[in-house]
mmCIF file of C-alpha atoms in Angstrom:
data_model
loop_
_atom_site.group_PDB
_atom_site.id
_atom_site.type_symbol
_atom_site.label_atom_id
_atom_site.label_comp_id
_atom_site.label_asym_id
_atom_site.label_seq_id
_atom_site.Cartn_x
_atom_site.Cartn_y
_atom_site.Cartn_z
ATOM 1 C CA MET O 685 94.769 63.480 122.450
ATOM 2 C CA ASP O 686 93.707 63.460 118.798
ATOM 3 C CA LYS O 687 90.750 65.641 119.686
ATOM 4 C CA ILE O 688 93.005 68.124 121.486
ATOM 5 C CA PHE O 689 95.396 68.147 118.515
ATOM 6 C CA ALA O 690 92.543 68.718 116.084
ATOM 7 C CA THR O 691 91.165 71.555 118.206
ATOM 8 C CA THR O 692 94.584 73.177 118.460
ATOM 9 C CA ARG O 693 95.132 72.847 114.720
ATOM 10 C CA SER O 694 91.728 74.400 114.000
ATOM 11 C CA ALA O 695 92.460 77.259 116.365
ATOM 12 C CA ALA O 696 95.811 77.872 114.702
ATOM 13 C CA ALA O 697 94.224 77.819 111.268
ATOM 14 C CA GLY O 698 91.571 80.243 112.428
ATOM 15 C CA ALA O 699 94.197 82.549 113.896
ATOM 16 C CA LEU O 700 96.151 82.551 110.647
ATOM 17 C CA ALA O 701 92.986 83.244 108.685
ATOM 18 C CA LEU O 702 92.125 86.119 111.012
ATOM 19 C CA LEU O 703 95.628 87.479 110.613
ATOM 20 C CA TRP O 704 95.208 87.386 106.837
ATOM 21 C CA MET O 705 91.768 88.962 107.036
ATOM 22 C CA GLY O 706 93.116 91.578 109.425
ATOM 23 C CA GLY O 707 95.961 92.238 107.013
ATOM 24 C CA GLY O 708 93.451 92.615 104.211
ATOM 25 C CA ALA O 709 91.548 95.159 106.247
ATOM 26 C CA LEU O 710 94.728 97.007 107.135
ATOM 27 C CA ALA O 711 95.869 96.770 103.524
ATOM 28 C CA ASP O 712 93.181 99.273 102.918
ATOM 29 C CA GLN O 713 91.128 99.981 99.874
ATOM 30 C CA PRO O 714 88.217 102.362 99.247
ATOM 31 C CA ARG O 715 84.919 101.387 100.847
ATOM 32 C CA PRO O 716 81.368 102.390 99.875
ATOM 33 C CA TRP O 717 80.300 105.645 101.544
ATOM 34 C CA GLU O 718 83.667 106.066 103.210
ATOM 35 C CA ILE O 719 84.073 109.508 104.794
ATOM 36 C CA ARG O 720 87.234 108.962 106.835
ATOM 37 C CA PHE O 721 90.811 108.152 105.924
ATOM 38 C CA GLN O 722 91.875 104.615 105.171
ATOM 39 C CA ASP O 723 93.688 102.849 108.011
ATOM 40 C CA ALA O 724 97.243 104.134 108.374
ATOM 41 C CA ALA O 725 100.005 101.682 107.481
ATOM 42 C CA THR O 726 102.971 104.020 108.036
ATOM 43 C CA GLY O 727 104.116 106.434 110.705
ATOM 44 C CA ILE O 728 103.687 109.381 108.321
ATOM 45 C CA ALA O 729 100.074 108.410 107.629
ATOM 46 C CA GLU O 730 99.457 108.253 111.398
ATOM 47 C CA GLN O 731 100.815 111.786 111.750
ATOM 48 C CA ILE O 732 98.650 113.007 108.871
ATOM 49 C CA HIS O 733 95.566 111.506 110.533
ATOM 50 C CA TRP O 734 96.475 113.115 113.852
ATOM 51 C CA PHE O 735 96.997 116.512 112.223
ATOM 52 C CA GLU O 736 93.604 116.285 110.513
ATOM 53 C CA ARG O 737 91.887 115.580 113.845
ATOM 54 C CA TYR O 738 93.910 118.357 115.479
ATOM 55 C CA THR O 739 92.860 120.983 112.913
ATOM 56 C CA LEU O 740 89.199 120.058 113.342
ATOM 57 C CA TRP O 741 89.380 121.356 116.932
ATOM 58 C CA PHE O 742 90.081 124.782 115.413
ATOM 59 C CA LEU O 743 87.940 124.611 112.285
ATOM 60 C CA GLY O 744 84.785 123.534 114.118
ATOM 61 C CA PRO O 745 84.679 126.373 116.692
ATOM 62 C CA ILE O 746 85.761 128.971 114.105
ATOM 63 C CA THR O 747 82.977 127.909 111.746
ATOM 64 C CA LEU O 748 80.399 128.057 114.539
ATOM 65 C CA LEU O 749 81.708 131.440 115.724
ATOM 66 C CA VAL O 750 81.480 132.965 112.250
ATOM 67 C CA LEU O 751 77.963 131.547 111.800
ATOM 68 C CA ALA O 752 76.905 132.947 115.175
ATOM 69 C CA LEU O 753 78.324 136.399 114.329
ATOM 70 C CA ILE O 754 76.527 136.430 110.977
ATOM 71 C CA LEU O 755 73.215 135.489 112.593
ATOM 72 C CA TRP O 756 73.741 138.077 115.346
ATOM 73 C CA CYS O 757 74.403 140.816 112.779
ATOM 74 C CA VAL O 758 71.410 139.781 110.671
ATOM 75 C CA LEU O 759 69.049 139.843 113.647
ATOM 76 C CA LYS O 760 70.433 142.811 115.613
ATOM 77 C CA PHE O 761 71.146 145.172 112.742
ATOM 78 C CA ARG O 762 68.278 144.466 110.391
ATOM 79 C CA ALA O 763 66.286 147.428 109.089
ATOM 80 C CA GLY O 764 63.244 146.642 111.227
ATOM 81 C CA VAL O 765 65.246 147.012 114.449
ATOM 82 C CA ASN O 766 67.612 149.792 113.304
ATOM 83 C CA PRO O 767 65.838 152.203 110.967
ATOM 84 C CA GLN O 768 68.757 154.575 111.498
ATOM 85 C CA PRO O 769 71.930 152.566 110.631
ATOM 86 C CA SER O 770 75.056 153.097 112.687
ATOM 87 C CA LYS O 771 77.780 155.254 111.150
ATOM 88 C CA THR O 772 80.568 153.680 113.203
ATOM 89 C CA SER O 773 83.642 153.214 111.010
ATOM 90 C CA HIS O 774 86.324 152.251 113.518
ATOM 91 C CA ASN O 775 86.617 150.110 116.665
ATOM 92 C CA THR O 776 90.115 149.538 118.016
ATOM 93 C CA ALA O 777 89.197 146.606 120.279
ATOM 94 C CA ILE O 778 87.487 144.664 117.475
ATOM 95 C CA GLU O 779 90.375 145.298 115.076
ATOM 96 C CA VAL O 780 92.905 144.058 117.642
ATOM 97 C CA ILE O 781 90.835 140.923 118.286
ATOM 98 C CA TRP O 782 90.369 139.986 114.629
ATOM 99 C CA THR O 783 94.095 140.546 114.000
ATOM 100 C CA VAL O 784 95.617 138.860 117.046
ATOM 101 C CA GLY O 785 93.121 135.970 117.151
ATOM 102 C CA PRO O 786 93.888 134.578 113.674
ATOM 103 C CA VAL O 787 97.633 135.033 114.254
ATOM 104 C CA ILE O 788 97.438 132.863 117.380
ATOM 105 C CA VAL O 789 95.349 130.228 115.596
ATOM 106 C CA LEU O 790 97.765 130.161 112.654
ATOM 107 C CA LEU O 791 100.713 129.683 115.002
ATOM 108 C CA PHE O 792 98.996 126.670 116.592
ATOM 109 C CA LEU O 793 98.451 125.249 113.107
ATOM 110 C CA ALA O 794 101.838 126.172 111.651
ATOM 111 C CA VAL O 795 104.077 124.522 114.239
ATOM 112 C CA PRO O 796 102.702 120.954 113.917
ATOM 113 C CA SER O 797 102.315 121.341 110.140
ATOM 114 C CA PHE O 798 106.009 122.242 109.798
ATOM 115 C CA GLN O 799 106.895 119.269 111.990
ATOM 116 C CA LEU O 800 104.848 117.010 109.712
ATOM 117 C CA LEU O 801 106.467 118.441 106.571
ATOM 118 C CA THR O 802 109.899 117.928 108.094
ATOM 119 C CA ALA O 803 109.085 114.289 108.832
ATOM 120 C CA GLN O 804 107.738 113.767 105.306
ATOM 121 C CA TYR O 805 110.942 115.076 103.732
ATOM 122 C CA SER O 806 113.401 113.513 106.190
ATOM 123 C CA PRO O 807 113.455 109.795 105.407
ATOM 124 C CA GLU O 808 115.538 107.240 107.208
ATOM 125 C CA ASP O 809 118.339 105.617 105.226
ATOM 126 C CA PRO O 810 116.506 103.582 102.563
ATOM 127 C CA THR O 811 117.168 99.876 102.158
ATOM 128 C CA LEU O 812 115.379 99.704 98.806
ATOM 129 C CA THR O 813 114.943 102.108 95.897
ATOM 130 C CA VAL O 814 112.111 101.690 93.392
ATOM 131 C CA LYS O 815 111.555 103.884 90.351
ATOM 132 C CA ALA O 816 107.924 104.358 89.309
ATOM 133 C CA THR O 817 107.192 105.722 85.841
ATOM 134 C CA GLY O 818 103.692 106.739 84.821
ATOM 135 C CA TYR O 819 102.466 106.131 81.293
ATOM 136 C CA GLN O 820 99.110 106.520 79.542
ATOM 137 C CA TRP O 821 97.747 104.488 81.239
ATOM 138 C CA TYR O 822 99.778 102.149 83.430
ATOM 139 C CA TRP O 823 102.809 102.151 85.712
ATOM 140 C CA GLY O 824 106.289 100.838 85.072
ATOM 141 C CA TYR O 825 108.580 99.852 87.957
ATOM 142 C CA GLU O 826 112.331 99.389 88.211
ATOM 143 C CA TYR O 827 113.997 97.936 91.310
ATOM 144 C CA GLN O 828 117.458 99.420 91.739
ATOM 145 C CA THR O 829 118.995 96.323 93.267
ATOM 146 C CA GLU O 830 122.101 94.252 92.550
ATOM 147 C CA THR O 831 120.036 92.178 90.154
ATOM 148 C CA PRO O 832 117.673 94.720 88.539
ATOM 149 C CA VAL O 833 114.002 93.843 88.338
ATOM 150 C CA SER O 834 111.587 95.732 86.097
ATOM 151 C CA PHE O 835 107.984 95.193 85.059
ATOM 152 C CA ASP O 836 104.808 96.967 84.024
ATOM 153 C CA SER O 837 101.719 97.037 86.216
ATOM 154 C CA LEU O 838 98.381 97.229 84.391
ATOM 155 C CA ILE O 839 94.806 97.131 85.587
ATOM 156 C CA LEU O 840 93.429 93.594 85.816
ATOM 157 C CA GLY O 841 90.480 93.044 83.503
ATOM 158 C CA ASN O 842 87.592 90.811 84.514
ATOM 159 C CA ASP O 843 88.456 88.363 81.736
ATOM 160 C CA ASP O 844 91.983 87.963 83.116
ATOM 161 C CA ARG O 845 91.063 87.241 86.736
ATOM 162 C CA ALA O 846 90.805 83.464 86.421
ATOM 163 C CA ALA O 847 94.204 83.102 84.751
ATOM 164 C CA ALA O 848 95.775 85.340 87.403
ATOM 165 C CA GLY O 849 94.067 83.498 90.266
ATOM 166 C CA LYS O 850 92.508 86.758 91.438
ATOM 167 C CA GLU O 851 88.804 86.035 91.289
ATOM 168 C CA ASP O 852 88.207 87.096 94.888
ATOM 169 C CA MET O 853 86.701 90.570 94.404
ATOM 170 C CA ALA O 854 87.062 91.401 98.101
ATOM 171 C CA ARG O 855 90.808 90.819 98.047
ATOM 172 C CA TYR O 856 91.349 92.038 94.471
ATOM 173 C CA PRO O 857 88.729 94.771 93.912
ATOM 174 C CA ARG O 858 87.421 95.808 90.530
ATOM 175 C CA LEU O 859 89.329 98.747 89.027
ATOM 176 C CA LEU O 860 92.047 98.451 91.700
ATOM 177 C CA ALA O 861 93.549 94.996 91.147
ATOM 178 C CA VAL O 862 96.603 94.816 88.870
ATOM 179 C CA ASP O 863 98.461 92.036 87.109
ATOM 180 C CA ASN O 864 101.795 92.733 88.853
ATOM 181 C CA GLU O 865 101.942 94.292 92.308
ATOM 182 C CA VAL O 866 104.903 96.172 93.726
ATOM 183 C CA VAL O 867 106.413 93.954 96.431
ATOM 184 C CA VAL O 868 108.282 95.504 99.367
ATOM 185 C CA PRO O 869 109.453 94.248 102.776
ATOM 186 C CA VAL O 870 107.645 95.273 105.934
ATOM 187 C CA GLY O 871 109.428 97.556 108.380
ATOM 188 C CA GLU O 872 112.026 98.799 105.880
ATOM 189 C CA THR O 873 112.352 102.244 104.317
ATOM 190 C CA VAL O 874 111.605 102.329 100.596
ATOM 191 C CA ARG O 875 112.772 105.274 98.509
ATOM 192 C CA LEU O 876 110.452 105.969 95.598
ATOM 193 C CA LEU O 877 111.657 107.803 92.505
ATOM 194 C CA VAL O 878 108.645 109.049 90.566
ATOM 195 C CA THR O 879 108.602 110.267 86.968
ATOM 196 C CA ALA O 880 106.487 110.023 83.810
ATOM 197 C CA GLY O 881 107.039 109.126 80.190
ATOM 198 C CA ASP O 882 104.346 111.258 78.574
ATOM 199 C CA VAL O 883 102.070 113.513 80.648
ATOM 200 C CA ILE O 884 101.786 114.350 84.345
ATOM 201 C CA HIS O 885 100.561 111.511 86.562
ATOM 202 C CA SER O 886 100.552 111.107 90.352
ATOM 203 C CA TRP O 887 101.598 108.067 92.404
ATOM 204 C CA THR O 888 99.360 107.778 95.441
ATOM 205 C CA ILE O 889 98.805 105.243 98.219
ATOM 206 C CA PRO O 890 96.445 106.754 100.843
ATOM 207 C CA ALA O 891 97.313 104.218 103.559
ATOM 208 C CA PHE O 892 100.994 105.192 103.257
ATOM 209 C CA GLY O 893 100.345 108.936 103.305
ATOM 210 C CA VAL O 894 102.226 109.198 99.986
ATOM 211 C CA LYS O 895 101.187 111.301 97.013
ATOM 212 C CA MET O 896 103.844 112.383 94.536
ATOM 213 C CA ASP O 897 103.430 113.887 91.074
ATOM 214 C CA ALA O 898 105.070 112.095 88.160
ATOM 215 C CA VAL O 899 106.361 114.801 85.816
ATOM 216 C CA PRO O 900 107.955 114.066 82.421
ATOM 217 C CA GLY O 901 111.661 114.904 82.377
ATOM 218 C CA ARG O 902 111.828 115.242 86.146
ATOM 219 C CA ILE O 903 112.364 112.786 89.007
ATOM 220 C CA ASN O 904 110.531 113.472 92.260
ATOM 221 C CA GLU O 905 111.441 111.570 95.398
ATOM 222 C CA ALA O 906 109.164 110.153 98.075
ATOM 223 C CA TRP O 907 109.510 107.433 100.675
ATOM 224 C CA PHE O 908 107.478 105.146 102.907
ATOM 225 C CA LYS O 909 108.016 102.566 105.611
ATOM 226 C CA ALA O 910 105.097 100.161 105.868
ATOM 227 C CA ASP O 911 104.535 98.837 109.377
ATOM 228 C CA LYS O 912 101.890 96.254 108.485
ATOM 229 C CA GLU O 913 101.870 93.453 105.958
ATOM 230 C CA GLY O 914 99.110 93.291 103.388
ATOM 231 C CA LEU O 915 97.968 94.511 99.995
ATOM 232 C CA TYR O 916 97.549 98.266 99.640
ATOM 233 C CA TYR O 917 95.784 100.079 96.834
ATOM 234 C CA GLY O 918 95.940 103.527 95.307
ATOM 235 C CA GLN O 919 95.292 105.254 91.989
ATOM 236 C CA CYS O 920 96.770 107.875 89.733
ATOM 237 C CA SER O 921 95.678 111.173 91.289
ATOM 238 C CA GLU O 922 96.429 113.574 88.446
ATOM 239 C CA LEU O 923 94.035 113.865 85.504
ATOM 240 C CA CYS O 924 96.096 112.376 82.664
ATOM 241 C CA GLY O 925 93.700 111.449 79.873
ATOM 242 C CA LYS O 926 90.693 109.342 79.006
ATOM 243 C CA ASP O 927 91.865 106.268 80.956
ATOM 244 C CA HIS O 928 93.001 108.203 84.023
ATOM 245 C CA ALA O 929 90.583 106.198 86.180
ATOM 246 C CA PHE O 930 92.058 102.915 84.967
ATOM 247 C CA MET O 931 95.666 103.032 86.153
ATOM 248 C CA PRO O 932 95.579 101.719 89.732
ATOM 249 C CA ILE O 933 98.529 101.164 92.051
ATOM 250 C CA ALA O 934 98.944 98.035 94.190
ATOM 251 C CA VAL O 935 101.716 97.454 96.737
ATOM 252 C CA ARG O 936 102.096 94.129 98.505
ATOM 253 C CA VAL O 937 103.949 94.350 101.814
ATOM 254 C CA VAL O 938 105.436 91.038 102.960
ATOM 255 C CA SER O 939 107.981 89.717 105.428
ATOM 256 C CA PRO O 940 111.668 90.308 104.601
ATOM 257 C CA GLU O 941 112.124 86.562 103.998
ATOM 258 C CA LEU O 942 109.281 86.370 101.476
ATOM 259 C CA TYR O 943 110.517 89.558 99.825
ATOM 260 C CA GLU O 944 114.040 88.209 99.344
ATOM 261 C CA THR O 945 112.659 84.997 97.842
ATOM 262 C CA TRP O 946 110.349 86.954 95.548
ATOM 263 C CA LEU O 947 113.175 89.266 94.444
ATOM 264 C CA ALA O 948 115.413 86.336 93.518
ATOM 265 C CA ALA O 949 112.641 84.702 91.500
ATOM 266 C CA ALA O 950 111.498 87.971 89.899
ATOM 267 C CA ALA O 951 114.957 88.560 88.424
ATOM 268 C CA THR O 952 114.099 85.976 85.753
ATOM 269 C CA ASP O 953 110.290 85.646 85.878
ATOM 270 C CA VAL O 954 108.225 88.437 87.446
ATOM 271 C CA SER O 955 104.857 86.875 86.648
ATOM 272 C CA GLY O 956 105.893 83.496 88.034
ATOM 273 C CA ALA O 957 107.364 85.067 91.170
ATOM 274 C CA ASN O 958 104.142 86.997 91.780
ATOM 275 C CA LYS O 959 101.989 83.895 91.374
ATOM 276 C CA ALA O 960 104.227 81.901 93.699
ATOM 277 C CA LEU O 961 104.152 84.656 96.328
ATOM 278 C CA GLN O 962 100.380 84.976 95.984
ATOM 279 C CA ALA O 963 99.918 81.216 96.398
ATOM 280 C CA SER O 964 102.186 81.187 99.451
ATOM 281 C CA LEU O 965 100.223 83.956 101.145
ATOM 282 C CA GLU O 966 96.866 82.412 100.280
ATOM 283 C CA ASN O 967 98.036 79.089 101.696
ATOM 284 C CA ALA O 968 98.800 80.933 104.916
ATOM 285 C CA ALA O 969 95.286 82.370 104.832
ATOM 286 C CA ASP O 970 93.917 78.834 104.500
ATOM 287 C CA GLY O 971 95.797 77.669 107.588
ATOM 288 C CA LYS O 972 98.962 76.412 105.932
ATOM 289 C CA VAL O 973 102.437 77.674 106.752
ATOM 290 C CA ALA O 974 103.704 80.229 104.245
ATOM 291 C CA SER O 975 106.890 79.042 102.647
ATOM 292 C CA ALA O 976 109.793 81.316 101.758
ATOM 293 C CA ASP O 977 111.023 78.717 99.243
ATOM 294 C CA PHE O 978 108.416 79.129 96.515
#
């Protein structure tokens, strides 16, 4: 019986670890030599990925057709074959084809692109509103909740990793890890208000399919609904000064229960709430049950 219990416990621990590792993979970050999109974590990102694959079915054949026509013209109408060049200046059939053909292709591209744009600008009723303000060179966040929570999120230096408990470079990558992550609940719509305090920045999370410019004196609105728990990374995507490459974005998506516990603790101590949440999730990764009472 003890052996069966031990085996079951080991299997459960392994399953939890795999879930954490899977979440880490889904909570995507840039990879060396990556040529495709990061894994989608929202419905909008899935639609963006589909639209990219869809357009390739048009772009590929069109590119090959144009290349074939160029080669055909080069070979058939070169001076060695046609010492007397043609003086043809008009061909009705060709003009109809090169007018109607692109119109049809553009219609096939326009309809799904408009549907995607409509989805991007038609959010569900948000359950949480977060204001993100870009500065040279970090991000400030304000949770518009009953008990307001605000904090700054700065890049995590190598000398600060040990104190933050973020020495695992695979989970907290260099130049992407931050001291304070944005924490949001999984499966709930988050409205994002984006602005800047100095110059133009851009708040971007590739796995969410979100990219919104932060413009001084103006508030732009975006939204996302993360379907998978994990830690997601992005970066400022608007050239904003000498440290543009050093203002990453990190969003931690957790269960609604862990989020509510974090929010209550963050009202008085953001750093402590983040460390407690991090420890709870890492305990789950090590085969222990994550507690919502940290």
